[in-house]
Amino acid sequence: MESNKVAEQLQEYFQSIGNNRKVLTVSPDELIPLMYRLRDEYEFNYLTDETAVDYGDYFEVIYNLSRVPQGDILMVKTKVDKEKAEVPSVFEVWPGAIWFEREIFDLLGIKFTNHPDLRRILLDDSFEGHPLRKDFQWVGGREV
Amino acid sequence: MVCLEERSIGMEIKKDLQTKHPVEDLTDDPVIIEQVKRTITLAPLEKILNLARSNSLWPMTFGLACCAIEMMAAGGPRFDLARFGYEVFRPSPRQADVMIIAGTITKKMAPFVKRLYEQMPEPKWVVAMGSCAISGGPFVDSYSVVPGADKLLPVDVYIPGCPPRPDALIHGMLLLKEKVKNPKVVEEKPWKAIK
Ligand code: SF4
């Protein structure tokens, strides 16, 4: 699926929608309606992957959608503030997002509003900090 | 004292027992003495138990990372750990004698490793397989890895390598066998247990 085609078709419904090198971009406020639309009208019925990147002064949450069984893929990105790292959860659109979002919360500390079970998934519950953030500092491990 | 029919196990005991066989008090007939000596051996119970233990250690089915693949290879027909009697990997800690820590212990996994060890019945042994289990290995500086199994459990045998070959694991198990058979020697002069 060509992302510029989707961006063009949906321009009138979503102000923030954009197309940057075959990637659909959208603001977090419009994320959930867009995702519903992509699932119901464009038949992106499978969330292949959800991840996030720390760019230093902002985060980007990345959704890889695909259409089964046609095999088309589409990447959607949304930019998140570093200070107020909050995104609505896509759990209601694709329930499989629940573990992806727990992992992102665990390693990058992005809060997913409306997530039913936002706990750490990979690290110990007593762990402090979010190790994939660029400003995470770690000393220790081996003994001196 | 316990009577034991002679098989390969009895032979090993007989080697270090130089005492007089009780049948010699009962008769002078050399034929009878020879026949009885051939089939019945005497040894302290603890020694026989240790022999039995050392020849059929049951490891726990338990892999933590890549080293577990080599452990599986050791259990398979090519390397055939079963030759030594150690192939019965038990899925329950309550039936296992030896815990082969094959892989990286993460901080999240550590409480469960410890609990599994505590659930194993005595006597029990621990083999640390691979550099991760020895010291944290390549991940020693990581925020999520325990630097060595001996931070959690008493380890009996360390097998270096990343990963150790199945032959190395077999060698480690044979060293453990020596250790089980000679607990005194190991306590006093550990180097003597290694032949
Ligand atoms: S020692 Fe090497 S092979 Fe074994 S678990 Fe660690 S990294 Fe993997």
XYZ file of C-alpha atoms and ligand atoms in Angstrom:
347
model
C 0.000 0.000 0.000
C 1.431 3.326 -0.990
C 1.465 5.608 1.990
C 1.129 8.769 -0.128
C -2.128 7.427 -1.518
C -3.468 6.836 1.980
C -2.250 10.250 3.087
C -3.949 11.900 0.122
C -7.220 10.091 0.621
C -7.371 10.794 4.344
C -6.157 14.384 4.227
C -9.599 15.873 4.724
C -10.292 13.790 7.836
C -6.980 14.150 9.661
C -5.168 17.492 9.777
C -1.884 16.138 11.058
C -1.498 13.348 8.555
C 1.667 13.436 6.502
C 3.778 11.289 4.272
C 7.488 11.196 4.732
C 9.493 8.725 2.650
C 6.774 6.072 2.486
C 5.932 6.493 6.140
C 2.607 7.798 7.305
C 2.973 10.351 10.118
C 0.243 11.521 12.429
C -0.057 13.336 15.755
C -0.946 11.325 18.869
C -4.399 12.964 19.180
C -5.523 11.634 15.836
C -3.836 8.291 16.170
C -6.746 6.174 17.358
C -9.358 7.333 14.791
C -6.767 6.886 12.047
C -5.933 3.396 13.230
C -9.613 2.424 13.296
C -9.958 3.737 9.767
C -6.899 1.893 8.548
C -8.179 -1.304 10.063
C -11.797 -1.084 8.933
C -11.561 0.627 5.556
C -8.093 -0.260 4.375
C -8.152 -3.710 5.945
C -4.855 -3.481 7.789
C -5.966 -6.262 10.060
C -2.637 -7.161 11.640
C -0.246 -5.144 13.789
C 3.083 -6.732 12.926
C 5.182 -4.712 15.274
C 5.124 -1.714 17.509
C 8.255 -0.051 18.758
C 9.700 3.304 19.704
C 12.896 5.304 19.201
C 14.564 7.899 21.368
C 15.858 10.759 19.186
C 17.323 12.748 22.048
C 14.710 15.487 22.411
C 11.634 13.518 21.365
C 10.382 9.974 20.976
C 8.789 8.398 17.988
C 6.378 5.478 18.310
C 6.332 3.287 15.231
C 3.522 0.980 14.138
C 4.039 -1.565 11.379
C 0.727 -2.665 9.969
C 0.091 -5.374 7.458
C -2.711 -6.785 5.466
C -3.196 -10.505 5.731
C -3.231 -12.420 3.405
C -2.366 -9.857 0.688
C 0.912 -9.061 2.429
C 0.901 -5.261 2.024
C 2.690 -3.343 4.746
C 2.409 0.197 6.012
C 4.448 2.084 8.573
C 2.822 4.699 10.768
C 4.822 6.992 13.029
C 3.826 9.391 15.723
C 5.984 11.934 17.495
C 5.891 12.100 21.288
C 7.132 14.781 23.648
C 10.002 13.834 25.890
C 8.655 15.636 28.962
C 5.126 14.362 28.664
C 5.644 10.982 27.036
C 2.078 9.797 26.559
C 0.366 8.080 23.659
C -3.096 6.565 23.467
C -2.940 2.795 23.440
C -3.916 0.994 20.239
C -4.963 -1.939 22.374
C -8.617 -1.313 21.463
C -7.847 -1.559 17.739
C -5.477 -4.508 17.783
C -5.526 -6.336 21.137
C -2.130 -7.826 20.319
C -0.560 -4.454 21.059
C -0.777 -5.126 24.762
C 2.657 -6.740 25.105
C 4.370 -4.427 22.601
C 3.227 -1.468 24.631
C 4.311 -3.023 27.879
C 7.757 -3.516 26.383
C 7.957 0.078 25.148
C 6.831 1.285 28.556
C 9.414 -0.939 30.215
C 12.425 0.065 28.137
C 11.610 3.641 27.106
C 9.120 4.815 29.694
C 6.400 5.970 27.305
C 3.006 5.892 29.000
C 0.115 4.422 27.068
C -3.143 5.932 28.236
C -6.070 3.489 28.430
C -3.711 0.536 28.462
C -5.382 -2.165 30.605
C -2.228 -3.571 32.207
C 0.745 -1.245 32.010
C 3.455 -3.086 33.950
C 7.078 -3.873 33.213
C 7.442 -6.953 31.045
C 11.151 -7.689 30.558
C 12.804 -6.165 33.588
C 12.291 -6.775 37.242
C 9.442 -4.829 38.838
C 11.890 -3.191 41.226
C 14.068 -1.829 38.407
C 14.506 1.916 38.346
C 14.709 3.894 35.125
C 14.201 2.988 31.500
C 17.385 1.561 29.981
C 16.807 2.296 26.286
C 16.532 6.032 26.899
C 19.591 7.864 25.671
C 20.100 9.575 29.018
C 20.035 6.309 31.001
C 23.209 5.850 33.020
C 24.324 2.526 34.385
C 27.279 1.731 36.579
C 27.944 -1.672 38.048
C 27.389 -5.258 37.089
C 30.838 -6.706 37.617
C 32.398 -6.500 41.037
C 35.404 -4.365 41.788
C 27.357 -52.780 55.921
C 25.480 -53.892 52.874
C 25.808 -56.887 50.611
C 25.891 -56.180 46.934
C 25.858 -58.409 43.947
C 28.861 -57.854 41.815
C 28.401 -55.801 38.702
C 30.517 -52.947 37.459
C 29.612 -50.932 40.555
C 30.807 -53.677 42.894
C 34.108 -53.862 41.107
C 34.817 -50.236 41.864
C 34.150 -50.741 45.536
C 36.278 -53.841 45.714
C 39.247 -51.961 44.389
C 39.533 -49.827 47.492
C 38.483 -52.431 50.035
C 41.532 -54.410 51.120
C 39.901 -55.955 54.195
C 39.281 -59.651 54.692
C 36.087 -60.997 53.187
C 33.774 -62.489 55.900
C 33.339 -65.707 53.930
C 36.926 -66.576 54.754
C 35.888 -67.044 58.402
C 33.254 -69.584 57.438
C 35.150 -71.948 55.209
C 38.597 -72.851 53.984
C 37.487 -74.166 50.600
C 39.236 -71.910 48.079
C 36.645 -72.636 45.379
C 33.779 -71.459 47.570
C 35.738 -68.433 48.761
C 36.514 -67.463 45.223
C 32.926 -67.883 44.026
C 31.446 -65.909 46.941
C 34.022 -63.147 46.564
C 33.203 -62.938 42.895
C 29.480 -62.332 43.512
C 29.246 -60.538 46.870
C 31.084 -57.414 47.966
C 30.879 -55.499 51.199
C 31.039 -51.728 51.570
C 29.721 -48.946 53.789
C 26.209 -47.878 52.831
C 27.174 -44.273 52.186
C 29.810 -45.358 49.728
C 27.384 -47.508 47.787
C 24.812 -44.734 47.765
C 27.401 -42.312 46.451
C 28.353 -44.749 43.720
C 24.735 -45.115 42.718
C 24.220 -41.371 42.779
C 27.307 -40.591 40.798
C 26.430 -43.062 38.074
C 22.899 -41.865 37.486
C 22.666 -38.150 38.039
C 19.364 -36.782 36.812
C 19.750 -33.254 35.499
C 16.886 -30.820 35.400
C 15.378 -29.839 32.044
C 16.346 -26.252 32.287
C 17.922 -23.933 29.748
C 18.394 -20.204 30.091
C 20.134 -19.141 26.875
C 22.303 -20.311 23.988
C 24.329 -22.750 26.135
C 21.168 -24.814 26.517
C 21.414 -25.707 22.825
C 24.775 -27.352 23.485
C 23.295 -29.099 26.492
C 20.572 -30.504 24.257
C 23.206 -31.596 21.776
C 25.026 -33.371 24.577
C 21.833 -35.209 25.436
C 21.232 -36.205 21.818
C 22.539 -39.311 20.087
C 25.664 -37.771 18.555
C 27.383 -36.945 21.824
C 25.180 -39.243 23.867
C 25.374 -38.214 27.489
C 23.266 -41.322 28.104
C 26.429 -43.437 27.900
C 27.276 -42.202 31.386
C 23.769 -42.441 32.803
C 22.966 -38.735 32.878
C 20.394 -38.521 30.131
C 17.218 -38.555 32.205
C 16.443 -34.845 32.067
C 13.641 -34.343 34.561
C 10.950 -31.757 33.972
C 10.326 -31.379 37.704
C 12.886 -30.116 40.233
C 11.564 -32.628 42.741
C 12.969 -35.504 40.697
C 16.287 -33.935 39.768
C 19.724 -34.291 41.373
C 21.760 -31.817 39.399
C 20.957 -28.422 38.007
C 22.895 -27.537 34.870
C 22.779 -23.767 34.668
C 23.070 -23.444 30.906
C 22.921 -19.798 30.011
C 22.570 -16.227 31.155
C 20.796 -15.621 34.450
C 18.885 -12.368 34.185
C 17.891 -10.486 37.296
C 14.272 -11.219 36.515
C 14.962 -14.955 36.260
C 17.194 -15.140 39.337
C 14.453 -15.609 41.979
C 13.003 -18.487 39.973
C 16.364 -20.179 39.503
C 16.829 -19.965 43.222
C 13.375 -21.335 43.927
C 13.908 -24.249 41.550
C 17.156 -25.047 43.330
C 15.415 -24.968 46.675
C 12.732 -27.326 45.402
C 15.278 -29.987 44.469
C 15.647 -32.749 47.073
C 18.969 -33.282 48.850
C 21.608 -34.272 47.877
C 21.840 -31.849 44.980
C 24.577 -30.385 42.827
C 24.957 -27.416 40.528
C 26.950 -27.241 37.306
C 27.627 -23.761 35.910
C 27.914 -24.158 32.154
C 29.372 -21.378 30.039
C 30.914 -18.033 30.825
C 27.513 -16.459 31.496
C 26.816 -18.855 34.336
C 30.392 -18.528 35.621
C 30.691 -14.752 35.689
C 28.061 -13.051 33.556
C 30.161 -13.602 30.459
C 29.763 -11.095 27.631
C 26.879 -9.462 29.523
C 28.709 -8.821 32.783
C 28.289 -5.035 32.482
C 24.619 -5.229 31.606
C 21.933 -3.741 33.790
C 19.869 -6.920 33.716
C 22.290 -9.819 34.194
C 23.439 -11.548 37.386
C 27.267 -11.718 37.292
C 27.647 -15.449 37.858
C 25.546 -18.301 39.203
C 27.619 -18.424 42.391
C 25.998 -15.161 43.468
C 22.845 -17.249 43.965
C 23.749 -20.899 44.486
C 26.676 -23.064 45.608
C 28.292 -24.231 42.363
C 30.133 -27.571 42.193
C 31.589 -27.599 38.698
C 32.398 -24.727 36.357
C 32.610 -25.411 32.633
C 34.253 -22.548 30.732
C 33.392 -21.700 27.136
C 30.962 -19.603 25.177
C 29.336 -21.992 24.660
C 31.282 -25.043 25.914
C 31.195 -27.917 23.468
C 29.052 -30.932 24.418
C 32.315 -32.802 25.088
C 33.167 -30.183 27.680
C 29.804 -30.651 29.344
C 30.375 -34.392 29.419
C 33.790 -33.799 30.961
C 32.184 -31.544 33.536
C 29.648 -34.216 34.414
C 32.422 -36.774 34.802
C 34.263 -34.419 37.148
C 31.046 -34.081 39.110
C 30.905 -37.864 39.227
C 34.369 -37.956 40.807
C 33.273 -35.312 43.254
C 30.177 -37.246 44.283
C 32.139 -40.461 44.666
C 34.858 -38.894 46.813
C 33.212 -36.267 48.997
C 35.999 -36.393 51.617
C 38.778 -35.943 49.111
C 36.985 -32.987 47.628
C 36.560 -31.332 51.001
C 40.199 -31.710 51.973
C 42.200 -31.830 48.760
C 40.038 -30.823 45.811
C 42.835 -31.263 43.272
C 43.049 -34.973 44.091
C 39.516 -35.589 42.828
C 40.646 -34.784 39.305
C 42.459 -37.692 37.785
S 28.190 -18.394 27.749
Fe 27.970 -17.737 25.616
S 26.835 -19.402 24.653
Fe 26.562 -19.645 26.865
S 24.691 -18.536 27.383
Fe 26.367 -17.104 27.638
S 26.517 -16.031 25.674
Fe 25.312 -17.897 25.329
